[in-house]
Each structure stands twice: as structure tokens, then as C-alpha cells.
Short mmCIF file of C-alpha atoms in Angstrom, two decimals:
data_model
loop_
_atom_site.label_atom_id
_atom_site.label_comp_id
_atom_site.label_asym_id
_atom_site.label_seq_id
_atom_site.Cartn_x
_atom_site.Cartn_y
_atom_site.Cartn_z
CA MET A 1 0.47 -0.57 -0.28
CA ALA A 2 0.99 3.19 -0.58
CA VAL A 3 0.64 4.51 2.26
CA GLN A 4 3.42 7.68 3.90
CA ALA A 5 4.45 7.60 7.49
CA LEU A 6 4.61 11.35 8.58
CA ASP A 7 7.30 13.49 7.57
CA ARG A 8 9.42 14.43 10.56
CA PRO A 9 12.48 13.91 12.43
CA GLY A 10 11.87 11.39 14.87
CA THR A 11 12.00 11.77 19.00
CA ASP A 12 15.38 10.21 20.66
CA ALA A 13 12.47 7.48 22.11
CA GLU A 14 11.02 7.06 18.48
CA GLU A 15 15.51 5.58 17.14
CA ARG A 16 15.90 3.81 20.07
CA ALA A 17 12.10 1.67 19.80
CA PHE A 18 13.27 1.41 15.66
CA GLN A 19 16.84 0.38 16.08
CA ALA A 20 15.53 -2.02 19.61
CA ARG A 21 12.78 -3.42 17.09
CA LEU A 22 15.65 -4.50 14.05
CA ASP A 23 17.62 -6.28 16.40
CA ALA A 24 15.17 -8.68 17.49
CA GLU A 25 14.52 -9.00 13.54
CA ILE A 26 11.21 -7.31 13.16
CA LYS A 27 10.77 -6.30 10.28
CA ILE A 28 9.45 -2.60 9.55
CA GLU A 29 5.80 -2.10 7.79
CA PRO A 30 5.28 0.74 5.51
CA ARG A 31 3.27 2.88 7.94
CA ASP A 32 5.70 2.30 10.76
CA TRP A 33 7.85 5.10 11.85
CA MET A 34 11.54 5.02 10.47
CA PRO A 35 13.80 6.88 9.76
CA GLU A 36 14.31 9.26 7.41
CA GLY A 37 17.67 8.29 6.08
CA TYR A 38 16.55 4.69 6.38
CA ARG A 39 13.72 5.34 3.61
CA LYS A 40 15.95 7.61 1.37
CA THR A 41 18.07 4.99 1.55
CA LEU A 42 15.61 1.81 0.65
CA VAL A 43 13.94 4.40 -1.80
CA ARG A 44 17.11 4.87 -3.64
CA GLN A 45 18.69 1.21 -3.37
CA ILE A 46 14.67 -0.31 -4.57
CA SER A 47 14.21 1.98 -7.81
CA GLN A 48 17.55 0.95 -9.01
CA HIS A 49 17.11 -2.52 -8.63
CA ALA A 50 13.63 -1.81 -10.18
CA HIS A 51 15.39 0.78 -13.46
CA SER A 52 17.99 -3.00 -13.14
CA GLU A 53 15.48 -5.64 -13.77
CA VAL A 54 13.26 -2.84 -16.67
CA VAL A 55 16.46 -2.39 -17.99
CA GLY A 56 17.76 -5.37 -18.14
CA MET A 57 14.81 -7.32 -20.60
CA LEU A 58 16.74 -4.85 -23.36
CA PRO A 59 20.01 -6.51 -23.86
CA GLU A 60 18.30 -10.09 -23.97
CA GLY A 61 15.10 -8.93 -26.05
CA ASN A 62 18.13 -8.19 -28.11
CA TRP A 63 18.32 -12.16 -29.56
CA LEU A 64 14.67 -12.62 -28.73
CA THR A 65 14.00 -12.72 -32.24
CA ARG A 66 17.01 -14.70 -33.31
CA ALA A 67 16.80 -17.81 -30.25
CA PRO A 68 17.71 -20.48 -32.02
CA SER A 69 14.72 -23.01 -31.38
CA LEU A 70 11.72 -22.43 -30.78
CA ARG A 71 11.80 -24.48 -27.31
CA ARG A 72 14.79 -21.16 -26.48
CA LYS A 73 12.62 -19.34 -28.38
CA ALA A 74 9.91 -19.59 -25.70
CA GLN A 75 12.09 -19.73 -22.81
CA LEU A 76 13.32 -16.37 -23.58
CA LEU A 77 10.54 -14.41 -23.51
CA ALA A 78 9.54 -16.20 -19.93
CA LYS A 79 12.12 -14.78 -18.32
CA ILE A 80 11.92 -11.65 -20.07
CA GLN A 81 9.14 -11.61 -19.33
CA ASP A 82 9.88 -12.19 -15.16
CA GLU A 83 11.94 -9.64 -15.16
CA ALA A 84 9.12 -7.25 -16.13
CA GLY A 85 6.97 -8.95 -13.41
CA HIS A 86 10.28 -8.01 -11.37
CA GLY A 87 10.63 -4.60 -12.02
CA LEU A 88 6.65 -4.47 -11.59
CA TYR A 89 7.44 -5.98 -7.44
CA LEU A 90 10.04 -3.51 -6.67
CA TYR A 91 8.50 -0.60 -8.12
CA ALA A 92 5.58 -0.88 -6.00
CA ALA A 93 7.71 -1.60 -2.55
CA ALA A 94 9.19 1.44 -3.09
CA GLU A 95 6.40 3.47 -3.67
CA THR A 96 5.55 2.03 0.24
CA LEU A 97 8.01 4.37 0.61
CA GLY A 98 6.31 7.93 -0.15
CA VAL A 99 7.94 7.81 -4.01
CA SER A 100 5.50 7.47 -6.74
CA ARG A 101 5.87 5.83 -10.36
CA ALA A 102 6.26 8.36 -12.57
CA GLU A 103 9.12 10.00 -9.76
CA MET A 104 10.70 6.27 -10.21
CA LEU A 105 10.79 6.71 -14.21
CA ASP A 106 11.31 9.98 -14.14
CA ALA A 107 14.21 9.75 -13.17
CA LEU A 108 15.41 6.50 -14.62
CA HIS A 109 14.77 8.72 -17.62
CA GLU A 110 16.33 12.27 -17.36
CA GLY A 111 19.40 10.06 -15.65
CA ARG A 112 18.93 10.91 -12.51
CA ALA A 113 18.82 7.72 -11.13
CA LYS A 114 21.24 4.70 -11.75
CA TYR A 115 20.78 1.38 -12.52
CA ALA A 116 23.01 -2.24 -12.55
CA HIS A 117 25.95 -0.77 -15.27
CA ILE A 118 26.27 -4.59 -16.03
CA PHE A 119 23.06 -3.81 -18.73
CA ASN A 120 25.23 -1.26 -20.42
CA TYR A 121 27.13 -4.27 -22.13
CA PRO A 122 25.93 -5.57 -25.05
CA SER A 123 25.15 -8.86 -26.33
CA LEU A 124 27.31 -9.48 -29.12
CA THR A 125 25.99 -12.95 -30.13
CA TRP A 126 24.05 -16.46 -28.52
CA ALA A 127 25.90 -17.76 -26.01
CA ASP A 128 25.89 -13.98 -24.45
CA ILE A 129 22.43 -15.06 -23.17
CA GLY A 130 23.91 -17.93 -21.62
CA VAL A 131 26.05 -16.11 -19.97
CA ILE A 132 23.66 -13.47 -19.12
CA GLY A 133 21.00 -15.90 -17.16
CA TRP A 134 24.66 -18.40 -15.97
CA LEU A 135 26.43 -15.01 -14.77
CA VAL A 136 24.27 -12.38 -14.38
CA ASP A 137 21.36 -13.80 -12.78
CA GLY A 138 23.08 -16.26 -10.16
CA ALA A 139 25.14 -12.83 -9.22
CA ALA A 140 22.27 -11.12 -8.95
CA ILE A 141 20.67 -13.58 -6.63
CA VAL A 142 23.66 -14.17 -4.38
CA ASN A 143 22.50 -10.95 -3.88
CA GLN A 144 19.19 -10.75 -3.93
CA ILE A 145 18.80 -14.33 -1.45
CA MET A 146 20.85 -11.97 1.44
CA LEU A 147 17.89 -9.05 0.72
CA CYS A 148 14.77 -11.88 1.48
CA ARG A 149 16.44 -10.83 5.28
CA CYS A 150 15.73 -7.19 4.38
CA SER A 151 13.87 -5.70 7.57
CA TYR A 152 12.09 -3.60 5.64
CA GLY A 153 8.77 -6.13 4.70
CA PRO A 154 7.75 -4.81 1.39
CA TYR A 155 11.50 -5.40 -0.13
CA ALA A 156 12.06 -8.70 0.97
CA ARG A 157 9.00 -9.84 -0.17
CA ALA A 158 9.72 -9.18 -3.14
CA MET A 159 13.34 -10.62 -2.94
CA GLU A 160 11.35 -13.94 -1.36
CA ARG A 161 9.46 -14.06 -5.11
CA ILE A 162 11.94 -13.40 -7.27
CA CYS A 163 14.42 -15.62 -6.05
CA ARG A 164 12.02 -18.75 -6.45
CA GLU A 165 11.23 -17.11 -9.87
CA GLU A 166 14.95 -16.53 -10.52
CA SER A 167 16.27 -19.87 -10.56
CA PHE A 168 15.23 -21.06 -13.35
CA HIS A 169 16.59 -18.23 -15.36
CA GLN A 170 20.45 -19.27 -14.28
CA ARG A 171 19.39 -22.56 -15.70
CA GLN A 172 18.23 -21.53 -18.55
CA GLY A 173 21.10 -20.05 -19.83
CA PHE A 174 23.69 -22.77 -17.79
CA GLU A 175 21.75 -24.81 -20.05
CA ILE A 176 22.23 -23.03 -22.86
CA LEU A 177 26.13 -22.89 -22.91
CA ALA A 178 26.46 -26.64 -21.73
CA GLY A 179 24.77 -26.69 -25.59
CA LEU A 180 27.43 -25.23 -27.06
CA CYS A 181 30.05 -26.12 -25.05
CA ARG A 182 28.80 -30.09 -26.05
CA GLY A 183 28.76 -28.34 -30.37
CA THR A 184 31.49 -27.24 -32.67
CA ALA A 185 34.95 -26.19 -32.03
CA GLU A 186 33.18 -22.95 -33.15
CA GLN A 187 30.36 -22.70 -30.70
CA LYS A 188 32.66 -23.65 -27.68
CA ARG A 189 34.95 -20.57 -28.92
CA MET A 190 31.70 -18.57 -29.08
CA ALA A 191 31.17 -19.38 -25.17
CA GLN A 192 34.94 -18.52 -24.35
CA ASP A 193 34.53 -14.88 -25.64
CA ALA A 194 31.47 -14.23 -23.92
CA LEU A 195 32.78 -15.61 -20.62
CA ASP A 196 36.25 -13.37 -21.57
CA ARG A 197 33.80 -10.80 -21.88
CA TRP A 198 31.49 -11.05 -19.45
CA TRP A 199 33.57 -12.27 -16.46
CA TRP A 200 35.23 -9.28 -14.38
CA PRO A 201 32.42 -6.85 -15.00
CA VAL A 202 30.04 -9.46 -13.04
CA LEU A 203 32.54 -9.40 -10.15
CA MET A 204 32.16 -5.80 -10.50
CA MET A 205 28.39 -6.79 -9.83
CA PHE A 206 28.37 -6.76 -6.17
CA GLY A 207 29.99 -3.12 -5.62
CA PRO A 208 33.58 -1.70 -4.08
CA HIS A 209 35.76 -3.62 -2.41
CA ASP A 210 34.48 -3.88 1.86
CA ALA A 211 37.06 -0.42 2.70
CA ASP A 212 35.71 1.49 -0.31
CA SER A 213 31.94 1.15 0.97
CA PRO A 214 30.68 3.53 2.84
CA ASN A 215 27.44 3.89 2.79
CA SER A 216 28.18 -0.13 3.53
CA ALA A 217 28.12 -0.19 7.93
CA GLN A 218 24.82 2.27 8.05
CA SER A 219 22.73 -0.34 5.47
CA THR A 220 24.44 -2.97 8.13
CA ALA A 221 23.58 -1.42 10.97
CA TRP A 222 19.54 -1.15 9.52
CA LYS A 223 20.12 -4.98 8.46
CA ILE A 224 19.33 -3.89 4.79
CA LYS A 225 22.65 -5.24 4.49
CA ARG A 226 23.33 -8.59 5.81
CA ARG A 227 26.80 -10.02 4.30
CA SER A 228 29.32 -7.72 2.60
CA ASN A 229 30.60 -6.41 -1.18
CA ASP A 230 33.72 -9.02 -0.92
CA ASP A 231 31.68 -11.89 1.06
CA LEU A 232 29.61 -12.47 -1.49
CA ARG A 233 31.82 -11.72 -4.36
CA ARG A 234 34.03 -14.57 -2.75
CA GLN A 235 30.56 -16.82 -2.57
CA PHE A 236 29.64 -16.32 -5.96
CA VAL A 237 33.50 -17.02 -7.53
CA ASP A 238 33.56 -20.22 -4.98
CA MET A 239 29.93 -21.47 -6.52
CA THR A 240 30.98 -20.91 -10.45
CA VAL A 241 34.41 -21.90 -10.99
CA PRO A 242 33.58 -25.47 -10.57
CA GLN A 243 30.20 -24.85 -13.02
CA ALA A 244 33.24 -23.49 -15.81
CA ASP A 245 35.46 -26.32 -15.15
CA TRP A 246 32.77 -28.56 -15.79
CA LEU A 247 31.47 -26.15 -19.22
CA GLY A 248 34.81 -26.55 -20.40
CA LEU A 249 35.05 -23.37 -20.38
CA ARG A 250 38.60 -21.27 -19.07
CA VAL A 251 37.82 -18.53 -16.57
CA PRO A 252 39.77 -15.16 -17.62
CA ASP A 253 41.64 -14.40 -14.48
CA PRO A 254 45.47 -15.70 -14.46
CA GLU A 255 45.33 -15.26 -10.92
CA LEU A 256 43.32 -17.63 -10.01
CA ARG A 257 43.78 -20.54 -7.52
CA TRP A 258 42.34 -22.73 -5.03
CA SER A 259 43.17 -21.67 -2.16
CA GLU A 260 43.70 -24.45 1.03
CA ALA A 261 44.04 -22.62 3.58
CA ARG A 262 40.85 -20.33 2.96
CA GLY A 263 39.17 -23.13 1.70
CA GLY A 264 37.82 -21.10 -1.12
CA TYR A 265 39.12 -19.19 -5.45
CA GLU A 266 41.75 -16.65 -5.03
CA PHE A 267 41.05 -14.00 -8.02
CA GLY A 268 43.36 -11.20 -9.54
CA PRO A 269 42.09 -7.02 -8.99
CA ILE A 270 39.09 -6.03 -9.95
CA ASP A 271 38.91 -2.86 -12.32
CA PHE A 272 36.60 -0.57 -10.86
CA ASP A 273 37.66 2.64 -12.16
CA GLU A 274 35.43 0.94 -14.93
CA MET A 275 32.95 -0.18 -13.13
CA ARG A 276 32.87 3.65 -12.42
CA ARG A 277 33.22 5.21 -15.70
CA VAL A 278 29.90 2.48 -17.22
CA ILE A 279 27.75 3.87 -13.96
CA ALA A 280 28.92 7.60 -14.97
CA GLY A 281 27.38 6.62 -19.03
CA GLY A 282 30.80 5.95 -19.96
CA GLY A 283 29.68 1.85 -20.79
CA PRO A 284 29.67 0.10 -24.38
CA CYS A 285 25.77 1.10 -24.79
CA ASN A 286 24.45 3.32 -21.62
CA ARG A 287 22.64 5.84 -24.35
CA GLU A 288 21.31 2.78 -25.97
CA ARG A 289 19.63 1.58 -23.22
CA LEU A 290 18.41 4.94 -22.10
CA GLY A 291 17.65 5.76 -25.39
CA ALA A 292 15.36 2.69 -26.20
CA ARG A 293 13.75 2.94 -22.08
CA VAL A 294 13.17 7.04 -23.37
CA ALA A 295 11.15 5.97 -26.46
CA ALA A 296 9.36 2.47 -25.38
CA HIS A 297 8.20 5.06 -22.33
CA GLU A 298 6.82 7.66 -24.98
CA ALA A 299 5.45 5.15 -27.46
CA GLY A 300 3.42 4.32 -24.64
CA ALA A 301 2.02 7.69 -23.65
CA TRP A 302 -0.79 7.57 -25.80
CA VAL A 303 -1.70 4.26 -24.62
CA ARG A 304 -1.81 5.25 -21.03
CA GLU A 305 -3.92 7.82 -21.28
CA ALA A 306 -6.43 6.59 -23.54
CA ALA A 307 -6.46 3.55 -21.13
CA LEU A 308 -7.06 6.57 -18.23
CA VAL A 309 -10.03 7.91 -20.11
CA HIS A 310 -11.85 5.13 -21.11
CA ALA A 311 -12.20 4.27 -18.11
CA GLU A 312 -13.39 7.50 -16.89
CA LYS A 313 -16.06 7.53 -19.84
CA LYS A 314 -16.67 3.70 -18.62
CA ARG A 315 -17.51 5.80 -14.81
CA ARG A 316 -19.33 8.31 -15.95
CA ARG A 317 -21.87 5.90 -18.51
CA GLY A 318 -22.14 3.44 -15.33
CA ARG A 319 -23.54 6.36 -13.26
CA ALA A 320 -25.95 7.65 -15.88
CA ARG A 321 -27.34 4.75 -16.06
CA ALA A 322 -27.93 4.34 -12.58
CA ALA A 323 -29.30 7.31 -12.22
CA MET B 1 4.62 13.59 -15.75
CA ASP B 2 3.06 11.65 -16.61
CA ARG B 3 -0.68 10.97 -14.21
CA ASP B 4 0.23 7.44 -12.97
CA TRP B 5 -2.95 4.94 -12.22
CA PRO B 6 -3.99 4.29 -9.72
CA LEU B 7 -3.19 1.48 -7.01
CA TRP B 8 -5.04 -1.58 -6.14
CA GLU B 9 -4.09 -4.25 -3.99
CA VAL B 10 -3.69 -7.82 -5.29
CA PHE B 11 -5.50 -10.78 -3.60
CA VAL B 12 -4.99 -14.18 -4.53
CA ARG B 13 -7.23 -17.52 -3.39
CA PRO B 14 -4.50 -19.60 -4.11
CA ARG B 15 -6.77 -23.07 -4.63
CA GLN B 16 -9.70 -23.62 -3.84
CA GLY B 17 -10.44 -24.25 0.04
CA LEU B 18 -7.83 -21.24 1.17
CA SER B 19 -8.57 -17.72 1.74
CA HIS B 20 -7.56 -14.94 -0.67
CA ARG B 21 -3.94 -13.31 0.06
CA HIS B 22 -2.75 -10.32 0.17
CA VAL B 23 0.91 -10.68 -2.90
CA GLY B 24 0.99 -7.40 -3.77
CA SER B 25 -0.18 -4.29 -5.92
CA LEU B 26 -0.21 -2.47 -9.06
CA HIS B 27 -1.44 0.10 -11.36
CA ALA B 28 -4.35 -0.54 -13.52
CA PRO B 29 -6.94 2.37 -15.14
CA ASP B 30 -10.07 0.08 -13.82
CA ALA B 31 -11.17 -2.75 -12.22
CA GLU B 32 -11.19 -4.57 -14.96
CA MET B 33 -7.74 -4.28 -16.30
CA ALA B 34 -6.28 -4.07 -12.80
CA VAL B 35 -7.77 -7.99 -12.54
CA ARG B 36 -5.87 -9.14 -16.10
CA ASN B 37 -2.59 -7.54 -15.24
CA ALA B 38 -2.86 -9.11 -12.06
CA ARG B 39 -2.85 -12.02 -13.84
CA ASP B 40 -0.05 -11.53 -15.94
CA VAL B 41 2.09 -10.44 -12.61
CA TYR B 42 1.33 -12.12 -9.92
CA THR B 43 0.35 -15.50 -11.33
CA ARG B 44 2.40 -17.00 -14.59
CA ARG B 45 3.59 -19.89 -12.92
CA ARG B 46 -0.62 -21.14 -11.88
CA GLU B 47 -0.30 -19.12 -7.83
CA GLY B 48 -3.73 -18.32 -8.07
CA GLU B 49 -7.81 -20.35 -8.74
CA SER B 50 -9.07 -16.31 -7.98
CA ILE B 51 -8.14 -13.26 -7.94
CA TRP B 52 -9.15 -9.75 -5.84
CA VAL B 53 -8.72 -6.50 -6.58
CA ALA B 54 -9.50 -3.41 -4.17
CA ARG B 55 -8.85 0.08 -5.00
CA SER B 56 -5.50 0.61 -2.07
CA ALA B 57 -6.94 4.59 -1.47
CA ASP B 58 -10.45 2.32 -0.81
CA ILE B 59 -8.48 0.27 2.24
CA VAL B 60 -8.96 1.41 5.83
CA ALA B 61 -6.28 -0.24 7.92
CA SER B 62 -4.99 0.62 12.12
CA ASP B 63 -2.35 3.32 12.74
CA PRO B 64 1.11 1.62 13.86
CA ALA B 65 1.22 4.12 17.04
CA ASP B 66 -2.55 2.54 18.28
CA ARG B 67 -0.45 -1.19 17.79
CA GLU B 68 -0.09 -1.31 21.35
CA SER B 69 -3.22 -0.54 22.70
CA LEU B 70 -4.51 -2.44 20.76
CA PHE B 71 -3.34 -5.55 20.33
CA ASP B 72 -0.96 -5.56 23.91
CA PRO B 73 -4.89 -6.14 25.74
CA ALA B 74 -4.64 -9.57 24.37
CA ASP B 75 -1.34 -10.38 26.27
CA SER B 76 -2.80 -10.60 29.61
CA LYS B 77 -5.75 -12.85 28.26
CA ILE B 78 -3.87 -15.88 28.60
CA TYR B 79 -7.11 -17.92 29.53
CA ARG B 80 -8.68 -18.13 25.96
CA HIS B 81 -5.92 -20.67 25.11
CA PRO B 82 -6.44 -24.57 26.12
CA THR B 83 -2.46 -24.65 27.22
CA PHE B 84 -3.89 -22.56 30.21
CA TYR B 85 -5.57 -25.37 31.84
CA THR B 86 -4.93 -28.15 33.75
CA VAL B 87 -5.93 -31.80 32.31
CA PRO B 88 -5.91 -33.83 35.49
CA ASP B 89 -4.42 -37.47 34.87
CA GLY B 90 -6.62 -39.67 33.64
CA VAL B 91 -9.77 -37.43 32.36
CA GLU B 92 -9.34 -37.68 28.57
CA HIS B 93 -11.14 -36.36 25.52
CA LEU B 94 -10.94 -32.87 27.28
#
């Protein structure tokens, strides 16, 4: 429900009661009192997450008409429909914090809001669709499983539903790659090329190193975030490298090696300058993605307007009949 | 800025015999479109047998600030639960 708590600074007692509820693992619900910073952090994070789901449809949509079989096309279409749904669950969750859908969309379309930097890379071959499902969705799932335990009820509930639905996305991607890796030498090369291009940007999805992530401490205290960026990233690498081995693909990191001491993989340095460049608008597809989003929104304006006018006309006729 | 379509709350009956349960919200221009959109947004995997939608603006909710005065009094009325009562040994079907 889009209902808003009173917009005023909290008393000390309210602040203490709020933190006590978090510490007791009691969820915060839309009309409960919350600190303004908590609300703002959630609005930013949930709306960015929603934008990412929506913009994330674009690299996949690129291959919808060229999927190599009807089965693959139906799967990809179902996955893209899910992404649209996930965007809607998340926009609805953000709206419970008192921000309107139109405000969020305007912020995206005017370039004031961010979305995941990963969607500013191109999907050049069919193997990219495999890697996007396997790694991009795989990385998102690791993060989203953590967010199922987020202290804000509507966000946690949206995450649970999204996690349930997304597990097929990852398998769908892996299945595409398994097919290519069992195929011709050219198909295998295509799979390797896609992994080479996506591996590092995917590792960036978990965000900067903990030492360079100044907002993490507050988000952790508020129980929005439960695990650190580096912790989640290590888990993802530990899960994924054996899957790459199974496929017979080489992870493009000369420093990658198993560490007995850590019980996990060590990996090379991540170029976070690249991530910052892409977020700031300098990725290969930023302009194209935002352009496609704005064009779709503008092309749909007459439909939204007509539907409202039609609904209003039906209401008037209903009243006239009743009179 | 566009006008947002009105907001609706969506309730789905997961299967016959169960109550409708709140699953989320969505925007739609009217009730008919709200039901159609709810079908696409909330039942893509056969999650339901029936959908209710209600305008969010029509829902009246209790105030979270009244939580204690509304609900805490029940805490002390433990005699409303069967576990409050001691059943003597040897007494059955009670």
C-alpha cells in the first residue's frame, strides 16, 4: 500500500525503539515510523533495483527474434516476462515508502537514477544470452538471497518471490552454454568469448571492496544489508568456478587459484575504475539502453492516456445508467 | 510528468479451500484491467484460482501507533488459550 509515515524528525525514543525492533529481527512495515535516512536509502536502492530489472530486459530482447529454436525462444521470452514482473514488484515495494511510480520513472529517464552497470554491455552473440543467465542472474541471486532477510517487509517479500522465480533463469543460461560447449569448436569458442567479456563486469556487480564502501556500515546496522560485498563476491566465485570447469571453459583470470588455507578461490584485482566509468555513462551501451527505455515509455504514452480516458468514460456511463 | 494510473491491492486464492491472500499491488486504469494485469504479474506460474483487486485508497488500516493499545491487552488474557488449563491425570477427551 502506498501509505506514508509522517515526514518529521524522530524523537530519541522513536529512534531507539526503531533500532530495538531491528535488533529483535522485527520487520519494518510501510506505515511504521522510520528514520528519514532509512527511507531514503531504501527508496534509492529499491528503485535502482527496479530500474535494473527493466533495463535488463533490453540486452536479452536483442536475441528474442533470433533464438535458435522455438524452445529457446519460449524460455527466453518467459525469462524476460519475469524481469518485467520483477521490476513491477520492486516499483510497488518502493512506492510503499511514499515515492510515486512517475517520479521514479522520470528519474531513470532523465539520467538522475542509476541501474546496474552490467546492462550497459552489449549482447553480441547467442552465447551472451547463456552467460547473462548463468552469471548475471547467478550473481544477482546471491545478492538477492541476502536481501530476502532485509529489515523492510515489502522489499524482503518482493525478493523472496523474485528468488523463487529466478532460479530457472540461471539454469536456462547454463543449459545454453552446456549446449554450445558440447557443440562444434566454433560454438565452444563463442561460449569462451562470451565468458571472457562478461566475467570481470559480473564480479563488479557486487560493488566496491568493503574498505571502499562507506555506506555499507549504516545499511548493515539497519539490516538492509546482511553480508559484505567482498563476502558475497567470494561466495559467487567459489560457486561458479567449478561450474565453468564442468563446462570446460576457462575463467579469464591468470591469478585465479584454489587456496587451501581459505577453503576458497583467490582471484586477481578487479578494475573498479571501469565500473565507475560505466556507471557514469561511459559504457558501450549506456546511450542505447536509456534511449530504448525512453522511446518505449514515450511510445506508450498514448496507451496510458487512452486507458485512463476510457476508464473515466465507463465510469460516467455507469453513473448515467444508475441515475 | 505522467499521471500514474490508480494503485490496486491484489489478493490471490492459491487454491480452492484457502482464503485470498494479499500478494502485492499494481497500477491499472480500472478494475477490469487491474484483474488482467494481476493475472500477468502475480500468477505466471499458476499461483492462483481466483483474484481479488481493491483500490488501495479504499483500504482502511489501523494506525501502527495504536498497535500497543489495540493488541497488547490480549497478551494478558492467557485463559483464552487451552494451554492455560490443567487437565487432571486420567481425564480424556477434554
